[in-house]
Amino acid sequence: MELWFTERETDNIKVQWKVNKTLYSKKSPFQQVDIVEFTEFGRALVLDGIIQTTIFDEFIYHEMIAHVPLYIHQKPERVMVVGGGDGGTVREVLKHPTIKQVDLVEIDKEVVESCKKYLPELAGCLADPRVNVYNVDGFKFVEEKEGYYDVIIIDSSDPIGPAIGLFAKPFYQNVYKALKGDGLFTAQTESPLFNSQLIRDVYSGIKEIFPIYYLYTAQVPTYSIGPWTFTLGSKKYKKEDARLYDENMKLRYFNKEIQRSTFDLPQYIKELL
Ligand code: SPM
């Protein structure tokens, strides 16, 4: 019998994926954690019925959330990743030779452990000695830090359940405090077509806290119909300060052309802001 997974996009749109195999399924204290296998998109992490990442196209999202801020910073050494328990973002951060420390703050230990076992292409990097994994609340962790990080990356799930506080102004105020004087951050900020109000709210909150702020997009087929957004706030460095992409990194999505055009936005998104 065929098993179909249905993800709700809006009240009126649902997307269906045929599941080849369920590799892991467990209710953690925070959410339902599943790892399944699809035909075209391969193994995938699913949290509370929402696909977080798939082997097929994870590189697009993880490269864009990590390398855009890391190349704008002039010498990123200490990085925090909030959420991102699958390890994909940390894997990208570690590609920068200046990195000395990466603190991964993922509230749900079950996510980290299941990804280590079933998504080693992403979570294998968590064994790197520069990485510290903290299974605690990202909001509280950030609140306790001051002037410590060069770059903070908020690789959260959607603004429901455990991630809700990570889309609110008080969190971005704490992010500002946790960054060094020339620090910057990026957050995943959802779909411009289906979450326009959230994007507007997040953008205006960040604008009140950080002197420099940008929104950028990438097409991540797994997530949604249309593009996906990321919002970046910076204390000092502007997009023009970005170091040029080093082609020896051999990324699969990010390259010199993508870097040059990262912040070009279609008119409807400009108007949204
Ligand atoms: N490291 C991957 C973490 C993923 N973070 C973003 C997840 C967003 C998933 N929601 C997509 C909703 C659209 N259907």
JSON list of C-alpha atoms in Angstrom, two decimals, residues 95-254:
[
{"chain": "A", "resi": 95, "resn": "LYS", "atom": "CA", "xyz": [34.11, 25.48, 5.50]},
{"chain": "A", "resi": 96, "resn": "HIS", "atom": "CA", "xyz": [35.48, 28.92, 6.44]},
{"chain": "A", "resi": 97, "resn": "PRO", "atom": "CA", "xyz": [39.15, 28.54, 7.45]},
{"chain": "A", "resi": 98, "resn": "THR", "atom": "CA", "xyz": [38.99, 31.31, 10.09]},
{"chain": "A", "resi": 99, "resn": "ILE", "atom": "CA", "xyz": [36.38, 29.50, 12.21]},
{"chain": "A", "resi": 100, "resn": "LYS", "atom": "CA", "xyz": [37.54, 28.60, 15.73]},
{"chain": "A", "resi": 101, "resn": "GLN", "atom": "CA", "xyz": [34.28, 27.83, 17.52]},
{"chain": "A", "resi": 102, "resn": "VAL", "atom": "CA", "xyz": [30.71, 26.98, 16.52]},
{"chain": "A", "resi": 103, "resn": "ASP", "atom": "CA", "xyz": [28.04, 26.74, 19.22]},
{"chain": "A", "resi": 104, "resn": "LEU", "atom": "CA", "xyz": [24.98, 24.86, 17.99]},
{"chain": "A", "resi": 105, "resn": "VAL", "atom": "CA", "xyz": [21.97, 25.60, 20.18]},
{"chain": "A", "resi": 106, "resn": "GLU", "atom": "CA", "xyz": [19.24, 23.10, 19.32]},
{"chain": "A", "resi": 107, "resn": "ILE", "atom": "CA", "xyz": [16.53, 22.68, 21.93]},
{"chain": "A", "resi": 108, "resn": "ASP", "atom": "CA", "xyz": [15.64, 19.13, 20.89]},
{"chain": "A", "resi": 109, "resn": "LYS", "atom": "CA", "xyz": [18.29, 16.46, 21.50]},
{"chain": "A", "resi": 110, "resn": "GLU", "atom": "CA", "xyz": [16.17, 13.97, 19.56]},
{"chain": "A", "resi": 111, "resn": "VAL", "atom": "CA", "xyz": [16.65, 16.03, 16.38]},
{"chain": "A", "resi": 112, "resn": "VAL", "atom": "CA", "xyz": [20.43, 16.01, 16.74]},
{"chain": "A", "resi": 113, "resn": "GLU", "atom": "CA", "xyz": [20.67, 12.31, 17.58]},
{"chain": "A", "resi": 114, "resn": "SER", "atom": "CA", "xyz": [18.32, 11.14, 14.82]},
{"chain": "A", "resi": 115, "resn": "CYS", "atom": "CA", "xyz": [20.13, 13.25, 12.22]},
{"chain": "A", "resi": 116, "resn": "LYS", "atom": "CA", "xyz": [23.52, 11.92, 13.32]},
{"chain": "A", "resi": 117, "resn": "LYS", "atom": "CA", "xyz": [22.21, 8.44, 12.58]},
{"chain": "A", "resi": 118, "resn": "TYR", "atom": "CA", "xyz": [20.06, 8.97, 9.47]},
{"chain": "A", "resi": 119, "resn": "LEU", "atom": "CA", "xyz": [21.37, 12.20, 7.89]},
{"chain": "A", "resi": 120, "resn": "PRO", "atom": "CA", "xyz": [25.15, 11.87, 8.41]},
{"chain": "A", "resi": 121, "resn": "GLU", "atom": "CA", "xyz": [25.81, 14.00, 5.31]},
{"chain": "A", "resi": 122, "resn": "LEU", "atom": "CA", "xyz": [24.54, 16.90, 7.40]},
{"chain": "A", "resi": 123, "resn": "ALA", "atom": "CA", "xyz": [25.12, 15.97, 11.03]},
{"chain": "A", "resi": 124, "resn": "GLY", "atom": "CA", "xyz": [28.48, 14.22, 10.59]},
{"chain": "A", "resi": 125, "resn": "CYS", "atom": "CA", "xyz": [30.19, 17.60, 11.02]},
{"chain": "A", "resi": 126, "resn": "LEU", "atom": "CA", "xyz": [28.97, 17.83, 14.63]},
{"chain": "A", "resi": 127, "resn": "ALA", "atom": "CA", "xyz": [31.90, 15.59, 15.64]},
{"chain": "A", "resi": 128, "resn": "ASP", "atom": "CA", "xyz": [34.33, 18.39, 14.64]},
{"chain": "A", "resi": 129, "resn": "PRO", "atom": "CA", "xyz": [36.27, 19.54, 17.75]},
{"chain": "A", "resi": 130, "resn": "ARG", "atom": "CA", "xyz": [35.36, 23.19, 17.03]},
{"chain": "A", "resi": 131, "resn": "VAL", "atom": "CA", "xyz": [31.65, 22.40, 17.51]},
{"chain": "A", "resi": 132, "resn": "ASN", "atom": "CA", "xyz": [29.80, 22.51, 20.85]},
{"chain": "A", "resi": 133, "resn": "VAL", "atom": "CA", "xyz": [26.24, 21.23, 20.90]},
{"chain": "A", "resi": 134, "resn": "TYR", "atom": "CA", "xyz": [23.87, 22.67, 23.53]},
{"chain": "A", "resi": 135, "resn": "ASN", "atom": "CA", "xyz": [20.41, 21.12, 23.84]},
{"chain": "A", "resi": 136, "resn": "VAL", "atom": "CA", "xyz": [18.85, 24.14, 25.53]},
{"chain": "A", "resi": 137, "resn": "ASP", "atom": "CA", "xyz": [16.39, 26.91, 24.69]},
{"chain": "A", "resi": 138, "resn": "GLY", "atom": "CA", "xyz": [17.98, 29.22, 22.10]},
{"chain": "A", "resi": 139, "resn": "PHE", "atom": "CA", "xyz": [16.16, 32.27, 23.47]},
{"chain": "A", "resi": 140, "resn": "LYS", "atom": "CA", "xyz": [17.65, 31.82, 26.96]},
{"chain": "A", "resi": 141, "resn": "PHE", "atom": "CA", "xyz": [21.11, 30.89, 25.63]},
{"chain": "A", "resi": 142, "resn": "VAL", "atom": "CA", "xyz": [21.31, 34.06, 23.54]},
{"chain": "A", "resi": 143, "resn": "GLU", "atom": "CA", "xyz": [19.96, 36.18, 26.41]},
{"chain": "A", "resi": 144, "resn": "GLU", "atom": "CA", "xyz": [22.92, 35.20, 28.59]},
{"chain": "A", "resi": 145, "resn": "LYS", "atom": "CA", "xyz": [25.63, 36.17, 26.10]},
{"chain": "A", "resi": 146, "resn": "GLU", "atom": "CA", "xyz": [27.20, 39.58, 25.62]},
{"chain": "A", "resi": 147, "resn": "GLY", "atom": "CA", "xyz": [29.61, 40.80, 22.90]},
{"chain": "A", "resi": 148, "resn": "TYR", "atom": "CA", "xyz": [30.76, 37.25, 22.20]},
{"chain": "A", "resi": 149, "resn": "TYR", "atom": "CA", "xyz": [29.93, 36.11, 18.66]},
{"chain": "A", "resi": 150, "resn": "ASP", "atom": "CA", "xyz": [31.07, 37.31, 15.24]},
{"chain": "A", "resi": 151, "resn": "VAL", "atom": "CA", "xyz": [28.10, 35.77, 13.46]},
{"chain": "A", "resi": 152, "resn": "ILE", "atom": "CA", "xyz": [24.80, 34.32, 14.66]},
{"chain": "A", "resi": 153, "resn": "ILE", "atom": "CA", "xyz": [22.66, 32.19, 12.33]},
{"chain": "A", "resi": 154, "resn": "ILE", "atom": "CA", "xyz": [19.04, 31.48, 13.20]},
{"chain": "A", "resi": 155, "resn": "ASP", "atom": "CA", "xyz": [18.15, 28.29, 11.39]},
{"chain": "A", "resi": 156, "resn": "SER", "atom": "CA", "xyz": [14.77, 27.77, 12.99]},
{"chain": "A", "resi": 157, "resn": "SER", "atom": "CA", "xyz": [11.68, 25.82, 12.08]},
{"chain": "A", "resi": 158, "resn": "ASP", "atom": "CA", "xyz": [8.48, 27.73, 11.25]},
{"chain": "A", "resi": 159, "resn": "PRO", "atom": "CA", "xyz": [7.06, 30.31, 13.71]},
{"chain": "A", "resi": 160, "resn": "ILE", "atom": "CA", "xyz": [4.88, 27.80, 15.52]},
{"chain": "A", "resi": 161, "resn": "GLY", "atom": "CA", "xyz": [5.74, 25.45, 18.40]},
{"chain": "A", "resi": 162, "resn": "PRO", "atom": "CA", "xyz": [9.23, 25.68, 19.94]},
{"chain": "A", "resi": 163, "resn": "ALA", "atom": "CA", "xyz": [10.50, 28.31, 17.43]},
{"chain": "A", "resi": 164, "resn": "ILE", "atom": "CA", "xyz": [7.87, 30.99, 17.93]},
{"chain": "A", "resi": 165, "resn": "GLY", "atom": "CA", "xyz": [9.99, 33.25, 20.19]},
{"chain": "A", "resi": 166, "resn": "LEU", "atom": "CA", "xyz": [12.78, 33.30, 17.59]},
{"chain": "A", "resi": 167, "resn": "PHE", "atom": "CA", "xyz": [10.73, 35.57, 15.31]},
{"chain": "A", "resi": 168, "resn": "ALA", "atom": "CA", "xyz": [10.05, 38.31, 17.86]},
{"chain": "A", "resi": 169, "resn": "LYS", "atom": "CA", "xyz": [11.76, 41.63, 18.55]},
{"chain": "A", "resi": 170, "resn": "PRO", "atom": "CA", "xyz": [13.00, 40.79, 22.11]},
{"chain": "A", "resi": 171, "resn": "PHE", "atom": "CA", "xyz": [14.96, 37.89, 20.62]},
{"chain": "A", "resi": 172, "resn": "TYR", "atom": "CA", "xyz": [16.64, 40.13, 18.04]},
{"chain": "A", "resi": 173, "resn": "GLN", "atom": "CA", "xyz": [17.52, 42.58, 20.83]},
{"chain": "A", "resi": 174, "resn": "ASN", "atom": "CA", "xyz": [19.33, 39.76, 22.60]},
{"chain": "A", "resi": 175, "resn": "VAL", "atom": "CA", "xyz": [21.01, 38.73, 19.35]},
{"chain": "A", "resi": 176, "resn": "TYR", "atom": "CA", "xyz": [22.31, 42.31, 19.04]},
{"chain": "A", "resi": 177, "resn": "LYS", "atom": "CA", "xyz": [23.70, 42.14, 22.58]},
{"chain": "A", "resi": 178, "resn": "ALA", "atom": "CA", "xyz": [25.30, 38.71, 22.03]},
{"chain": "A", "resi": 179, "resn": "LEU", "atom": "CA", "xyz": [27.23, 39.92, 18.98]},
{"chain": "A", "resi": 180, "resn": "LYS", "atom": "CA", "xyz": [30.63, 41.63, 19.05]},
{"chain": "A", "resi": 181, "resn": "GLY", "atom": "CA", "xyz": [30.86, 45.28, 17.93]},
{"chain": "A", "resi": 182, "resn": "ASP", "atom": "CA", "xyz": [31.25, 44.26, 14.28]},
{"chain": "A", "resi": 183, "resn": "GLY", "atom": "CA", "xyz": [28.94, 41.24, 14.45]},
{"chain": "A", "resi": 184, "resn": "LEU", "atom": "CA", "xyz": [26.08, 40.32, 12.18]},
{"chain": "A", "resi": 185, "resn": "PHE", "atom": "CA", "xyz": [23.31, 37.75, 11.99]},
{"chain": "A", "resi": 186, "resn": "THR", "atom": "CA", "xyz": [21.04, 36.01, 9.52]},
{"chain": "A", "resi": 187, "resn": "ALA", "atom": "CA", "xyz": [17.68, 34.36, 10.16]},
{"chain": "A", "resi": 188, "resn": "GLN", "atom": "CA", "xyz": [15.48, 32.23, 7.96]},
{"chain": "A", "resi": 189, "resn": "THR", "atom": "CA", "xyz": [12.29, 34.25, 7.56]},
{"chain": "A", "resi": 190, "resn": "GLU", "atom": "CA", "xyz": [9.78, 32.16, 5.59]},
{"chain": "A", "resi": 191, "resn": "SER", "atom": "CA", "xyz": [7.91, 32.62, 2.32]},
{"chain": "A", "resi": 192, "resn": "PRO", "atom": "CA", "xyz": [7.25, 36.09, 0.88]},
{"chain": "A", "resi": 193, "resn": "LEU", "atom": "CA", "xyz": [4.07, 34.78, -0.73]},
{"chain": "A", "resi": 194, "resn": "PHE", "atom": "CA", "xyz": [2.50, 33.02, 2.24]},
{"chain": "A", "resi": 195, "resn": "ASN", "atom": "CA", "xyz": [4.08, 34.78, 5.26]},
{"chain": "A", "resi": 196, "resn": "SER", "atom": "CA", "xyz": [4.24, 38.38, 4.08]},
{"chain": "A", "resi": 197, "resn": "GLN", "atom": "CA", "xyz": [3.00, 39.88, 7.36]},
{"chain": "A", "resi": 198, "resn": "LEU", "atom": "CA", "xyz": [5.58, 37.94, 9.38]},
{"chain": "A", "resi": 199, "resn": "ILE", "atom": "CA", "xyz": [8.36, 39.11, 7.07]},
{"chain": "A", "resi": 200, "resn": "ARG", "atom": "CA", "xyz": [7.19, 42.72, 7.38]},
{"chain": "A", "resi": 201, "resn": "ASP", "atom": "CA", "xyz": [7.09, 42.46, 11.19]},
{"chain": "A", "resi": 202, "resn": "VAL", "atom": "CA", "xyz": [10.49, 40.77, 11.46]},
{"chain": "A", "resi": 203, "resn": "TYR", "atom": "CA", "xyz": [12.07, 43.25, 9.05]},
{"chain": "A", "resi": 204, "resn": "SER", "atom": "CA", "xyz": [10.71, 46.29, 10.84]},
{"chain": "A", "resi": 205, "resn": "GLY", "atom": "CA", "xyz": [11.80, 44.87, 14.23]},
{"chain": "A", "resi": 206, "resn": "ILE", "atom": "CA", "xyz": [15.34, 44.27, 12.95]},
{"chain": "A", "resi": 207, "resn": "LYS", "atom": "CA", "xyz": [15.41, 47.74, 11.38]},
{"chain": "A", "resi": 208, "resn": "GLU", "atom": "CA", "xyz": [14.77, 49.29, 14.78]},
{"chain": "A", "resi": 209, "resn": "ILE", "atom": "CA", "xyz": [17.68, 47.41, 16.35]},
{"chain": "A", "resi": 210, "resn": "PHE", "atom": "CA", "xyz": [20.42, 47.06, 13.70]},
{"chain": "A", "resi": 211, "resn": "PRO", "atom": "CA", "xyz": [21.82, 50.00, 11.69]},
{"chain": "A", "resi": 212, "resn": "ILE", "atom": "CA", "xyz": [22.29, 47.78, 8.61]},
{"chain": "A", "resi": 213, "resn": "TYR", "atom": "CA", "xyz": [19.69, 45.28, 7.42]},
{"chain": "A", "resi": 214, "resn": "TYR", "atom": "CA", "xyz": [18.87, 43.38, 4.24]},
{"chain": "A", "resi": 215, "resn": "LEU", "atom": "CA", "xyz": [16.50, 40.74, 3.02]},
{"chain": "A", "resi": 216, "resn": "TYR", "atom": "CA", "xyz": [17.51, 38.16, 0.44]},
{"chain": "A", "resi": 217, "resn": "THR", "atom": "CA", "xyz": [15.95, 35.13, -1.17]},
{"chain": "A", "resi": 218, "resn": "ALA", "atom": "CA", "xyz": [16.72, 31.71, -2.58]},
{"chain": "A", "resi": 219, "resn": "GLN", "atom": "CA", "xyz": [14.59, 29.12, -4.28]},
{"chain": "A", "resi": 220, "resn": "VAL", "atom": "CA", "xyz": [14.31, 26.05, -2.01]},
{"chain": "A", "resi": 221, "resn": "PRO", "atom": "CA", "xyz": [11.96, 23.58, -3.75]},
{"chain": "A", "resi": 222, "resn": "THR", "atom": "CA", "xyz": [11.32, 21.59, -0.56]},
{"chain": "A", "resi": 223, "resn": "TYR", "atom": "CA", "xyz": [9.84, 24.50, 1.34]},
{"chain": "A", "resi": 224, "resn": "SER", "atom": "CA", "xyz": [7.25, 26.22, -0.62]},
{"chain": "A", "resi": 225, "resn": "ILE", "atom": "CA", "xyz": [5.75, 27.41, -3.81]},
{"chain": "A", "resi": 226, "resn": "GLY", "atom": "CA", "xyz": [8.03, 30.33, -4.74]},
{"chain": "A", "resi": 227, "resn": "PRO", "atom": "CA", "xyz": [11.12, 31.79, -3.07]},
{"chain": "A", "resi": 228, "resn": "TRP", "atom": "CA", "xyz": [12.27, 31.60, 0.55]},
{"chain": "A", "resi": 229, "resn": "THR", "atom": "CA", "xyz": [13.59, 34.58, 2.51]},
{"chain": "A", "resi": 230, "resn": "PHE", "atom": "CA", "xyz": [16.48, 35.29, 4.86]},
{"chain": "A", "resi": 231, "resn": "THR", "atom": "CA", "xyz": [16.91, 38.51, 6.83]},
{"chain": "A", "resi": 232, "resn": "LEU", "atom": "CA", "xyz": [20.34, 39.83, 7.80]},
{"chain": "A", "resi": 233, "resn": "GLY", "atom": "CA", "xyz": [21.11, 42.44, 10.45]},
{"chain": "A", "resi": 234, "resn": "SER", "atom": "CA", "xyz": [24.59, 43.90, 10.85]},
{"chain": "A", "resi": 235, "resn": "LYS", "atom": "CA", "xyz": [26.24, 46.26, 13.34]},
{"chain": "A", "resi": 236, "resn": "LYS", "atom": "CA", "xyz": [29.03, 47.46, 11.06]},
{"chain": "A", "resi": 237, "resn": "TYR", "atom": "CA", "xyz": [29.65, 45.59, 7.79]},
{"chain": "A", "resi": 238, "resn": "LYS", "atom": "CA", "xyz": [27.58, 46.39, 4.74]},
{"chain": "A", "resi": 239, "resn": "LYS", "atom": "CA", "xyz": [26.91, 44.09, 1.76]},
{"chain": "A", "resi": 240, "resn": "GLU", "atom": "CA", "xyz": [29.56, 46.03, -0.19]},
{"chain": "A", "resi": 241, "resn": "ASP", "atom": "CA", "xyz": [32.19, 44.92, 2.36]},
{"chain": "A", "resi": 242, "resn": "ALA", "atom": "CA", "xyz": [31.74, 41.23, 1.50]},
{"chain": "A", "resi": 243, "resn": "ARG", "atom": "CA", "xyz": [34.93, 39.30, 0.83]},
{"chain": "A", "resi": 244, "resn": "LEU", "atom": "CA", "xyz": [34.89, 37.72, -2.60]},
{"chain": "A", "resi": 245, "resn": "TYR", "atom": "CA", "xyz": [33.76, 34.08, -2.71]},
{"chain": "A", "resi": 246, "resn": "ASP", "atom": "CA", "xyz": [36.70, 31.67, -2.72]},
{"chain": "A", "resi": 247, "resn": "GLU", "atom": "CA", "xyz": [36.08, 29.19, -5.54]},
{"chain": "A", "resi": 248, "resn": "ASN", "atom": "CA", "xyz": [38.24, 26.56, -3.80]},
{"chain": "A", "resi": 249, "resn": "MET", "atom": "CA", "xyz": [35.29, 26.09, -1.45]},
{"chain": "A", "resi": 250, "resn": "LYS", "atom": "CA", "xyz": [33.51, 24.39, -4.35]},
{"chain": "A", "resi": 251, "resn": "LEU", "atom": "CA", "xyz": [29.97, 25.09, -3.20]},
{"chain": "A", "resi": 252, "resn": "ARG", "atom": "CA", "xyz": [27.02, 23.79, -5.19]},
{"chain": "A", "resi": 253, "resn": "TYR", "atom": "CA", "xyz": [24.72, 26.82, -5.19]},
{"chain": "A", "resi": 254, "resn": "PHE", "atom": "CA", "xyz": [26.65, 29.86, -3.97]}
]
